[in-house]
């Protein structure tokens, strides 16, 4: 596709439910990133994939968060037993090459706004 | 020291003037530096990337990188009301891109 796409655009869920967020990166981009942005705050790094592997999972805030990427393309971020503090915009980005490789510009998707009631 | 630091602002600049946004970073081995613009309620979008010391110009935007002093700046010439947004500085570190919290820029008509 022309850009990074994410679905759903909005998700309202009840506390304790599981949610799955999807990211479809730009075709051919090997690196994929998930971030979280709370209202009025900066970007909080969650996880980075190079191909299908995640060399850095340090940003995941708890074991309720997990992510996978299959076929070097689509990625899903799963939040189990959601809590109200999980409410935020979840942004996905992709880049052609890994970070620090030069030309590693990240292109962002439109985000998924998650609201946990 | 925070990894990427920016003044949160708001920075108010009259229309037509030069807006200067600054960012400092802590990791001396960082090689890639980015400026993103984020409008309220929207995703960040790339303004400039810079990889070498010195200036890089693109239209009304100039990025300046000084690796010895570990700072990167963004100049916006002939500021327009449409430039009002939050500007995010981002720097590579290890296998991550670290973002600053952003500077809110307000262009006064």
Short mmCIF file of C-alpha atoms in Angstrom, two decimals:
data_model
loop_
_atom_site.label_atom_id
_atom_site.label_comp_id
_atom_site.label_asym_id
_atom_site.label_seq_id
_atom_site.Cartn_x
_atom_site.Cartn_y
_atom_site.Cartn_z
CA UNK A 1 0.00 0.00 0.00
CA UNK A 2 0.89 3.63 -0.16
CA UNK A 3 1.43 4.01 3.55
CA UNK A 4 1.25 2.34 6.91
CA UNK A 5 -2.26 1.26 7.80
CA UNK A 6 -3.66 0.37 11.19
CA UNK A 7 -6.89 -1.14 12.35
CA UNK A 8 -9.17 -0.52 14.03
CA UNK A 9 -8.95 3.26 14.07
CA UNK A 10 -10.87 3.34 17.33
CA UNK A 11 -11.45 0.67 19.92
CA UNK A 12 -13.54 0.97 23.05
CA UNK A 13 -13.35 -1.96 25.41
CA UNK A 14 -14.20 -2.87 28.95
CA UNK A 15 -11.61 -3.31 31.64
CA UNK A 16 -10.38 -6.89 31.74
CA UNK A 17 -11.04 -7.67 28.07
CA UNK A 18 -8.32 -8.55 25.58
CA UNK A 19 -7.73 -6.40 22.50
CA UNK A 20 -5.76 -6.94 19.32
CA UNK A 21 -4.39 -4.10 17.25
CA UNK A 22 -3.17 -4.57 13.71
CA UNK A 23 -0.48 -2.83 11.69
CA UNK A 24 0.21 -3.24 7.98
CA UNK A 25 3.56 -1.62 7.11
CA UNK A 26 4.71 -0.12 3.86
CA UNK A 27 5.51 -2.90 1.42
CA UNK A 28 9.18 -3.84 1.53
CA UNK A 29 9.90 -2.18 4.86
CA UNK A 30 11.86 -4.58 7.02
CA UNK A 31 11.60 -2.71 10.32
CA UNK A 32 8.35 -2.19 12.22
CA UNK A 33 7.79 -0.32 15.45
CA UNK A 34 5.00 0.07 17.97
CA UNK A 35 4.62 3.17 20.12
CA UNK A 36 2.09 4.40 22.61
CA UNK A 37 1.10 8.02 23.06
CA UNK A 38 -1.06 9.14 25.93
CA UNK A 39 -2.96 12.42 25.72
CA UNK A 40 -0.52 15.32 25.58
CA UNK A 41 2.49 13.07 26.07
CA UNK A 42 5.44 12.04 23.95
CA UNK A 43 5.92 8.78 22.12
CA UNK A 44 6.59 5.79 24.34
CA UNK A 45 8.55 3.03 22.54
CA UNK A 46 6.98 -0.41 22.95
CA UNK A 47 8.65 -2.87 20.60
CA UNK A 48 10.65 -3.09 17.40
CA UNK A 49 10.68 -5.88 14.80
CA UNK A 50 13.38 -6.54 12.25
CA UNK A 51 11.77 -8.99 9.87
CA UNK A 52 9.82 -11.39 12.06
CA UNK A 53 12.08 -11.16 15.09
CA UNK A 54 11.97 -8.65 17.89
CA UNK A 55 15.51 -7.83 19.03
CA UNK A 56 14.19 -5.30 21.51
CA UNK A 57 11.16 -6.00 23.69
CA UNK A 58 12.29 -3.73 26.50
CA UNK A 59 9.55 -1.20 26.02
CA UNK A 60 6.60 -3.49 26.65
CA UNK A 61 5.12 -2.13 29.89
CA UNK A 62 3.99 -5.46 31.34
CA UNK A 63 3.51 -9.12 30.51
CA UNK A 64 -0.04 -8.30 29.46
CA UNK A 65 1.42 -6.83 26.29
CA UNK A 66 2.67 -9.02 23.48
CA UNK A 67 3.33 -8.55 19.80
CA UNK A 68 4.10 -10.67 16.82
CA UNK A 69 4.91 -10.19 13.19
CA UNK A 70 4.39 -12.84 10.57
CA UNK A 71 5.77 -13.08 7.07
CA UNK A 72 7.88 -10.00 7.65
CA UNK A 73 4.80 -7.89 7.10
CA UNK A 74 1.67 -7.52 9.23
CA UNK A 75 2.08 -7.13 12.98
CA UNK A 76 -0.40 -7.48 15.80
CA UNK A 77 -0.13 -5.97 19.26
CA UNK A 78 -2.20 -7.79 21.85
CA UNK A 79 -3.12 -6.40 25.24
CA UNK A 80 -4.60 -8.91 27.65
CA UNK A 81 -6.82 -8.02 30.60
CA UNK A 82 -6.88 -4.38 29.63
CA UNK A 83 -6.65 -1.72 32.32
CA UNK A 84 -7.79 1.90 32.22
CA UNK A 85 -4.17 3.07 32.14
CA UNK A 86 -3.80 1.27 28.80
CA UNK A 87 -6.00 3.94 27.20
CA UNK A 88 -3.87 5.75 24.63
CA UNK A 89 -3.21 6.05 20.92
CA UNK A 90 -1.15 3.14 19.69
CA UNK A 91 1.01 4.10 16.74
CA UNK A 92 2.78 1.80 14.34
CA UNK A 93 5.66 2.87 12.13
CA UNK A 94 7.82 1.16 9.55
CA UNK A 95 11.18 1.89 7.98
CA UNK A 96 13.01 0.51 4.98
CA UNK A 97 16.14 -0.40 6.93
CA UNK A 98 16.91 -1.00 10.62
CA UNK A 99 17.57 1.93 12.93
CA UNK A 100 21.06 3.40 12.74
CA UNK A 101 21.55 2.17 9.21
CA UNK A 102 21.02 5.50 7.49
CA UNK A 103 17.83 6.17 5.53
CA UNK A 104 16.02 4.64 8.50
CA UNK A 105 13.20 7.15 8.44
CA UNK A 106 10.09 5.89 10.16
CA UNK A 107 6.72 6.42 8.53
CA UNK A 108 3.78 6.39 10.86
CA UNK A 109 0.33 4.95 10.50
CA UNK A 110 -2.79 6.84 11.60
CA UNK A 111 -2.90 5.07 14.96
CA UNK A 112 -5.50 3.16 16.94
CA UNK A 113 -7.20 5.09 19.71
CA UNK A 114 -7.86 2.65 22.54
CA UNK A 115 -10.28 3.53 25.30
CA UNK A 116 -10.65 1.19 28.24
CA UNK A 117 -13.77 1.85 30.27
CA UNK B 1 20.07 13.04 31.75
CA UNK B 2 17.15 12.18 29.50
CA UNK B 3 18.14 10.52 26.25
CA UNK B 4 16.55 13.15 24.02
CA UNK B 5 15.64 16.51 25.53
CA UNK B 6 13.50 19.26 24.11
CA UNK B 7 11.97 22.35 25.61
CA UNK B 8 8.26 21.59 25.87
CA UNK B 9 7.25 25.16 25.04
CA UNK B 10 4.95 26.57 23.96
CA UNK B 11 7.24 28.57 21.73
CA UNK B 12 5.41 31.56 20.28
CA UNK B 13 6.78 33.12 17.10
CA UNK B 14 5.26 35.91 14.99
CA UNK B 15 4.16 35.00 11.49
CA UNK B 16 6.99 35.55 9.03
CA UNK B 17 9.74 35.24 11.63
CA UNK B 18 12.23 32.42 12.10
CA UNK B 19 11.30 29.66 14.53
CA UNK B 20 14.23 27.87 16.16
CA UNK B 21 13.71 24.49 17.78
CA UNK B 22 16.47 22.76 19.72
CA UNK B 23 17.17 19.23 20.84
CA UNK B 24 20.01 17.64 22.78
CA UNK B 25 20.80 13.94 23.01
CA UNK B 26 22.90 11.83 25.34
CA UNK B 27 24.30 8.98 23.20
CA UNK B 28 27.49 10.05 21.42
CA UNK B 29 27.32 7.17 18.96
CA UNK B 30 23.95 8.17 17.52
CA UNK B 31 24.11 8.51 13.75
CA UNK B 32 20.58 9.29 12.59
CA UNK B 33 18.58 12.35 13.56
CA UNK B 34 15.04 13.28 12.64
CA UNK B 35 12.53 16.05 13.06
CA UNK B 36 8.84 15.14 12.96
CA UNK B 37 5.82 17.44 13.02
CA UNK B 38 2.68 16.34 14.79
CA UNK B 39 -0.59 18.18 14.54
CA UNK B 40 -3.06 17.71 17.37
CA UNK B 41 -4.85 14.41 17.01
CA UNK B 42 -2.68 13.29 14.09
CA UNK B 43 0.30 11.00 13.63
CA UNK B 44 3.85 12.33 13.40
CA UNK B 45 5.09 13.13 9.90
CA UNK B 46 8.71 13.48 8.86
CA UNK B 47 10.02 16.99 8.24
CA UNK B 48 13.75 16.44 7.97
CA UNK B 49 16.37 13.77 8.49
CA UNK B 50 20.06 14.55 8.95
CA UNK B 51 23.04 12.25 9.28
CA UNK B 52 26.13 14.47 8.95
CA UNK B 53 27.43 17.48 10.84
CA UNK B 54 26.38 20.82 9.41
CA UNK B 55 23.26 22.20 7.85
CA UNK B 56 20.68 20.58 5.63
CA UNK B 57 18.10 22.76 3.92
CA UNK B 58 14.75 21.78 2.47
CA UNK B 59 12.50 24.65 1.47
CA UNK B 60 11.75 26.77 4.53
CA UNK B 61 13.29 24.18 6.85
CA UNK B 62 16.93 23.85 7.88
CA UNK B 63 18.23 21.14 10.16
CA UNK B 64 21.54 21.71 11.93
CA UNK B 65 23.58 18.93 13.50
CA UNK B 66 26.54 19.30 15.84
CA UNK B 67 27.69 15.87 17.00
CA UNK B 68 30.49 17.24 19.16
CA UNK B 69 28.00 19.24 21.19
CA UNK B 70 25.30 16.60 20.83
CA UNK B 71 22.58 18.88 19.62
CA UNK B 72 20.36 19.08 16.62
CA UNK B 73 18.16 22.02 15.74
CA UNK B 74 15.42 22.89 13.28
CA UNK B 75 14.96 26.35 11.83
CA UNK B 76 11.71 27.31 10.14
CA UNK B 77 11.97 30.44 8.03
CA UNK B 78 9.01 32.66 7.12
CA UNK B 79 6.86 30.92 9.75
CA UNK B 80 3.25 30.36 8.78
CA UNK B 81 0.20 29.69 10.98
CA UNK B 82 0.11 26.20 9.44
CA UNK B 83 3.48 25.52 11.09
CA UNK B 84 1.76 25.58 14.49
CA UNK B 85 2.22 22.03 15.78
CA UNK B 86 4.35 19.93 18.10
CA UNK B 87 7.81 19.18 16.76
CA UNK B 88 9.42 15.92 17.81
CA UNK B 89 13.15 15.31 17.73
CA UNK B 90 14.19 11.67 17.27
CA UNK B 91 17.62 10.05 17.55
CA UNK B 92 18.79 6.50 16.94
CA UNK B 93 20.25 4.57 19.88
CA UNK B 94 21.18 0.90 19.72
CA UNK B 95 18.33 -0.70 17.81
CA UNK B 96 15.78 1.96 18.61
CA UNK B 97 14.71 5.41 17.61
CA UNK B 98 14.22 7.52 20.73
CA UNK B 99 11.81 10.44 20.59
CA UNK B 100 11.87 13.57 22.65
CA UNK B 101 8.63 14.76 24.22
CA UNK B 102 8.29 17.51 21.65
CA UNK B 103 8.17 21.29 21.53
CA UNK B 104 4.83 22.99 20.96
CA UNK B 105 5.20 25.77 18.40
CA UNK B 106 2.58 28.48 18.05
CA UNK B 107 2.81 30.91 15.15
CA UNK B 108 1.10 34.18 15.96
CA UNK B 109 -0.85 35.62 13.00
#
